[in-house]
């Protein structure tokens, strides 16, 4: 999906390290990324964003110890399934807030940290909801609001933040997903009547946004 | 706070029943409300909005069986403490979504239900974040977005929805609350430099909004 294509684009750049955190290890994908640019060290750690804050902090301790420094955090975990209310909120919103909060421990300039850059994956639905998936859309509105606040706190923390807000992207998930209380059983089909983008186009714009790295951008 | 003053205003109206759901029973308050207008039947049920959906459904079954019909649901539970990330999201956002989802089971016109009215307590911070409390503000942005979607689904479900979005209200909580990672230790003091309203004024406008009952209003 978007995460993989973004990683592919990222390793083409002059990067030292790419750390991929995901629930499930996919050695073939990691091998592919390593092959694209052998100069980039690609590492994988298993991570479920719904774990408690303390566990995230522990994992980040390992990563920071190994790399000495981390420049950018991309919060990319997300699900689209309005039958799963608690999980949607836990992954799309709470997980992103907790991961951000945990990394501040290492980056916060008030603690002598070097600052850093947070890139959060929002969605156009954070601005204009797809009302058939009100929980998903609201979780993305929360991401946009949260990120805007973090950006405004950059003078205190030294950490800048922006969101990337993809429009309708042809990912596997869009082919079929559940609306809230089944208010519309053909949401995916209806969405695909609108202009869509490929995951590749999305990923390229995504990396462009990271390169621009404008605090508070949406 | 706002909930109590709103209840006081509500029982002054030509109401048949007022059911109060709260974590902690306060018999003195219930007695006071009953005394204001003996024609209104005031009932209390203990309810924690963070319980699983099935428990909410069970409680609503009891309430609907007792009252035969419920016209308006006010989602009023909320906390303001950005040290408590998970709880803020669970109470302000997930709890409101779950309570709304649970009552749809009784109201949804697709299931032969009579429809109903949902009044959600948002906040001006849903539109303009108080960035020192990014988690609270984002949870309110989510409430506003979610409610707008539910309002757009009224033609499907028969359930209308609107938010009431109070500005800075002099409640006990505002006197001192935690900012995210203590980015600002004087948020409450700084807020009180702005124009504020009393809980009474807030409650009066609140009840006015309920009486207007305009689907999708903010």
PDB file of N, CA and C in Angstrom, chain A residues 73-75 96 117-124 126-127 139-151 160-166 205-206 208-210 213-218:
ATOM      1  N   UNK A  73      10.034  10.976  12.173  1.00  0.00           N
ATOM      2  CA  UNK A  73       9.094   9.911  12.523  1.00  0.00           C
ATOM      3  C   UNK A  73       7.879  10.027  11.605  1.00  0.00           C
ATOM      4  N   UNK A  74       7.566   8.951  10.905  1.00  0.00           N
ATOM      5  CA  UNK A  74       6.364   8.930  10.072  1.00  0.00           C
ATOM      6  C   UNK A  74       5.325   8.054  10.756  1.00  0.00           C
ATOM      7  N   UNK A  75       4.214   8.659  11.165  1.00  0.00           N
ATOM      8  CA  UNK A  75       3.123   7.890  11.762  1.00  0.00           C
ATOM      9  C   UNK A  75       2.175   7.474  10.654  1.00  0.00           C
ATOM     10  N   UNK A  96      -1.146   7.070  17.251  1.00  0.00           N
ATOM     11  CA  UNK A  96      -0.352   8.173  16.711  1.00  0.00           C
ATOM     12  C   UNK A  96       0.031   9.167  17.814  1.00  0.00           C
ATOM     13  N   UNK A 117      11.394  15.774  13.487  1.00  0.00           N
ATOM     14  CA  UNK A 117      10.317  16.065  12.543  1.00  0.00           C
ATOM     15  C   UNK A 117       9.294  14.938  12.591  1.00  0.00           C
ATOM     16  N   UNK A 118       8.030  15.306  12.753  1.00  0.00           N
ATOM     17  CA  UNK A 118       6.960  14.309  12.763  1.00  0.00           C
ATOM     18  C   UNK A 118       6.087  14.490  11.530  1.00  0.00           C
ATOM     19  N   UNK A 119       5.923  13.408  10.809  1.00  0.00           N
ATOM     20  CA  UNK A 119       5.059  13.424   9.628  1.00  0.00           C
ATOM     21  C   UNK A 119       3.882  12.500   9.898  1.00  0.00           C
ATOM     22  N   UNK A 120       2.709  13.061  10.029  1.00  0.00           N
ATOM     23  CA  UNK A 120       1.518  12.259  10.331  1.00  0.00           C
ATOM     24  C   UNK A 120       0.636  12.089   9.098  1.00  0.00           C
ATOM     25  N   UNK A 121       0.166  10.873   8.926  1.00  0.00           N
ATOM     26  CA  UNK A 121      -0.716  10.631   7.786  1.00  0.00           C
ATOM     27  C   UNK A 121      -2.140  10.984   8.185  1.00  0.00           C
ATOM     28  N   UNK A 122      -2.615  12.089   7.661  1.00  0.00           N
ATOM     29  CA  UNK A 122      -4.015  12.451   7.854  1.00  0.00           C
ATOM     30  C   UNK A 122      -4.824  11.881   6.706  1.00  0.00           C
ATOM     31  N   UNK A 123      -5.700  12.675   6.174  1.00  0.00           N
ATOM     32  CA  UNK A 123      -6.562  12.242   5.073  1.00  0.00           C
ATOM     33  C   UNK A 123      -7.425  13.429   4.705  1.00  0.00           C
ATOM     34  N   UNK A 124      -7.852  13.493   3.459  1.00  0.00           N
ATOM     35  CA  UNK A 124      -8.808  14.553   3.104  1.00  0.00           C
ATOM     36  C   UNK A 124     -10.066  14.440   3.962  1.00  0.00           C
ATOM     37  N   UNK A 126     -10.222  14.180   6.976  1.00  0.00           N
ATOM     38  CA  UNK A 126     -10.048  14.984   8.180  1.00  0.00           C
ATOM     39  C   UNK A 126     -10.641  16.374   7.994  1.00  0.00           C
ATOM     40  N   UNK A 127     -10.793  16.798   6.741  1.00  0.00           N
ATOM     41  CA  UNK A 127     -11.358  18.105   6.420  1.00  0.00           C
ATOM     42  C   UNK A 127     -12.797  17.965   5.941  1.00  0.00           C
ATOM     43  N   UNK A 139     -11.535  10.214  13.205  1.00  0.00           N
ATOM     44  CA  UNK A 139     -10.179   9.905  13.686  1.00  0.00           C
ATOM     45  C   UNK A 139      -9.150  10.704  12.887  1.00  0.00           C
ATOM     46  N   UNK A 140      -9.425  10.929  11.615  1.00  0.00           N
ATOM     47  CA  UNK A 140      -8.502  11.700  10.786  1.00  0.00           C
ATOM     48  C   UNK A 140      -8.611  13.202  11.087  1.00  0.00           C
ATOM     49  N   UNK A 141      -9.815  13.672  11.407  1.00  0.00           N
ATOM     50  CA  UNK A 141      -9.963  15.073  11.843  1.00  0.00           C
ATOM     51  C   UNK A 141      -9.146  15.288  13.106  1.00  0.00           C
ATOM     52  N   UNK A 142      -9.142  14.281  13.980  1.00  0.00           N
ATOM     53  CA  UNK A 142      -8.366  14.363  15.214  1.00  0.00           C
ATOM     54  C   UNK A 142      -6.876  14.426  14.905  1.00  0.00           C
ATOM     55  N   UNK A 143      -6.425  13.627  13.932  1.00  0.00           N
ATOM     56  CA  UNK A 143      -4.999  13.622  13.540  1.00  0.00           C
ATOM     57  C   UNK A 143      -4.585  14.999  13.032  1.00  0.00           C
ATOM     58  N   UNK A 144      -5.422  15.586  12.197  1.00  0.00           N
ATOM     59  CA  UNK A 144      -5.106  16.900  11.644  1.00  0.00           C
ATOM     60  C   UNK A 144      -5.026  17.935  12.768  1.00  0.00           C
ATOM     61  N   UNK A 145      -6.030  17.934  13.657  1.00  0.00           N
ATOM     62  CA  UNK A 145      -6.044  18.893  14.766  1.00  0.00           C
ATOM     63  C   UNK A 145      -4.828  18.697  15.670  1.00  0.00           C
ATOM     64  N   UNK A 146      -4.572  17.455  16.042  1.00  0.00           N
ATOM     65  CA  UNK A 146      -3.445  17.151  16.933  1.00  0.00           C
ATOM     66  C   UNK A 146      -2.128  17.636  16.326  1.00  0.00           C
ATOM     67  N   UNK A 147      -1.937  17.348  15.041  1.00  0.00           N
ATOM     68  CA  UNK A 147      -0.674  17.701  14.384  1.00  0.00           C
ATOM     69  C   UNK A 147      -0.496  19.212  14.320  1.00  0.00           C
ATOM     70  N   UNK A 148      -1.600  19.923  14.061  1.00  0.00           N
ATOM     71  CA  UNK A 148      -1.533  21.382  14.032  1.00  0.00           C
ATOM     72  C   UNK A 148      -1.081  21.929  15.392  1.00  0.00           C
ATOM     73  N   UNK A 149      -1.575  21.329  16.450  1.00  0.00           N
ATOM     74  CA  UNK A 149      -1.173  21.776  17.788  1.00  0.00           C
ATOM     75  C   UNK A 149       0.302  21.497  18.031  1.00  0.00           C
ATOM     76  N   UNK A 150       0.740  20.299  17.670  1.00  0.00           N
ATOM     77  CA  UNK A 150       2.151  19.927  17.864  1.00  0.00           C
ATOM     78  C   UNK A 150       3.056  20.907  17.111  1.00  0.00           C
ATOM     79  N   UNK A 151       2.618  21.285  15.902  1.00  0.00           N
ATOM     80  CA  UNK A 151       3.394  22.238  15.100  1.00  0.00           C
ATOM     81  C   UNK A 151       3.508  23.580  15.824  1.00  0.00           C
ATOM     82  N   UNK A 160       9.052  19.758  15.033  1.00  0.00           N
ATOM     83  CA  UNK A 160       8.089  20.265  14.064  1.00  0.00           C
ATOM     84  C   UNK A 160       7.189  19.126  13.595  1.00  0.00           C
ATOM     85  N   UNK A 161       6.068  19.494  12.991  1.00  0.00           N
ATOM     86  CA  UNK A 161       5.112  18.465  12.570  1.00  0.00           C
ATOM     87  C   UNK A 161       4.285  18.961  11.398  1.00  0.00           C
ATOM     88  N   UNK A 162       3.919  18.053  10.548  1.00  0.00           N
ATOM     89  CA  UNK A 162       2.986  18.371   9.475  1.00  0.00           C
ATOM     90  C   UNK A 162       2.190  17.117   9.132  1.00  0.00           C
ATOM     91  N   UNK A 163       1.095  17.298   8.413  1.00  0.00           N
ATOM     92  CA  UNK A 163       0.344  16.120   7.950  1.00  0.00           C
ATOM     93  C   UNK A 163       0.441  16.017   6.442  1.00  0.00           C
ATOM     94  N   UNK A 164       0.344  14.807   5.978  1.00  0.00           N
ATOM     95  CA  UNK A 164       0.139  14.547   4.562  1.00  0.00           C
ATOM     96  C   UNK A 164      -1.279  13.996   4.489  1.00  0.00           C
ATOM     97  N   UNK A 165      -2.083  14.549   3.593  1.00  0.00           N
ATOM     98  CA  UNK A 165      -3.498  14.190   3.585  1.00  0.00           C
ATOM     99  C   UNK A 165      -3.929  13.645   2.243  1.00  0.00           C
ATOM    100  N   UNK A 166      -3.731  12.338   2.047  1.00  0.00           N
ATOM    101  CA  UNK A 166      -4.060  11.748   0.752  1.00  0.00           C
ATOM    102  C   UNK A 166      -5.549  11.833   0.449  1.00  0.00           C
ATOM    103  N   UNK A 205       4.264  12.101  -3.765  1.00  0.00           N
ATOM    104  CA  UNK A 205       3.890  13.391  -3.177  1.00  0.00           C
ATOM    105  C   UNK A 205       4.216  13.424  -1.691  1.00  0.00           C
ATOM    106  N   UNK A 206       4.060  12.289  -1.087  1.00  0.00           N
ATOM    107  CA  UNK A 206       4.340  12.110   0.320  1.00  0.00           C
ATOM    108  C   UNK A 206       5.810  12.451   0.618  1.00  0.00           C
ATOM    109  N   UNK A 208       7.815  14.069  -1.261  1.00  0.00           N
ATOM    110  CA  UNK A 208       8.027  15.482  -1.582  1.00  0.00           C
ATOM    111  C   UNK A 208       7.689  16.345  -0.361  1.00  0.00           C
ATOM    112  N   UNK A 209       6.589  16.009   0.290  1.00  0.00           N
ATOM    113  CA  UNK A 209       6.168  16.758   1.482  1.00  0.00           C
ATOM    114  C   UNK A 209       7.208  16.627   2.598  1.00  0.00           C
ATOM    115  N   UNK A 210       7.760  15.424   2.734  1.00  0.00           N
ATOM    116  CA  UNK A 210       8.788  15.216   3.763  1.00  0.00           C
ATOM    117  C   UNK A 210      10.016  16.050   3.443  1.00  0.00           C
ATOM    118  N   UNK A 213       9.270  19.599   4.253  1.00  0.00           N
ATOM    119  CA  UNK A 213       9.361  19.646   5.709  1.00  0.00           C
ATOM    120  C   UNK A 213       8.957  21.005   6.279  1.00  0.00           C
ATOM    121  N   UNK A 214       7.739  21.411   5.986  1.00  0.00           N
ATOM    122  CA  UNK A 214       7.253  22.705   6.438  1.00  0.00           C
ATOM    123  C   UNK A 214       6.410  22.511   7.710  1.00  0.00           C
ATOM    124  N   UNK A 215       6.876  23.108   8.794  1.00  0.00           N
ATOM    125  CA  UNK A 215       6.152  22.971  10.060  1.00  0.00           C
ATOM    126  C   UNK A 215       4.718  23.460   9.921  1.00  0.00           C
ATOM    127  N   UNK A 216       3.768  22.624  10.366  1.00  0.00           N
ATOM    128  CA  UNK A 216       2.357  23.010  10.348  1.00  0.00           C
ATOM    129  C   UNK A 216       1.685  22.856   9.007  1.00  0.00           C
ATOM    130  N   UNK A 217       2.401  22.372   7.996  1.00  0.00           N
ATOM    131  CA  UNK A 217       1.792  22.226   6.668  1.00  0.00           C
ATOM    132  C   UNK A 217       0.695  21.168   6.695  1.00  0.00           C
ATOM    133  N   UNK A 218      -0.296  21.330   5.793  1.00  0.00           N
ATOM    134  CA  UNK A 218      -1.360  20.321   5.680  1.00  0.00           C
ATOM    135  C   UNK A 218      -1.525  19.912   4.223  1.00  0.00           C
TER     136      UNK A 218
END
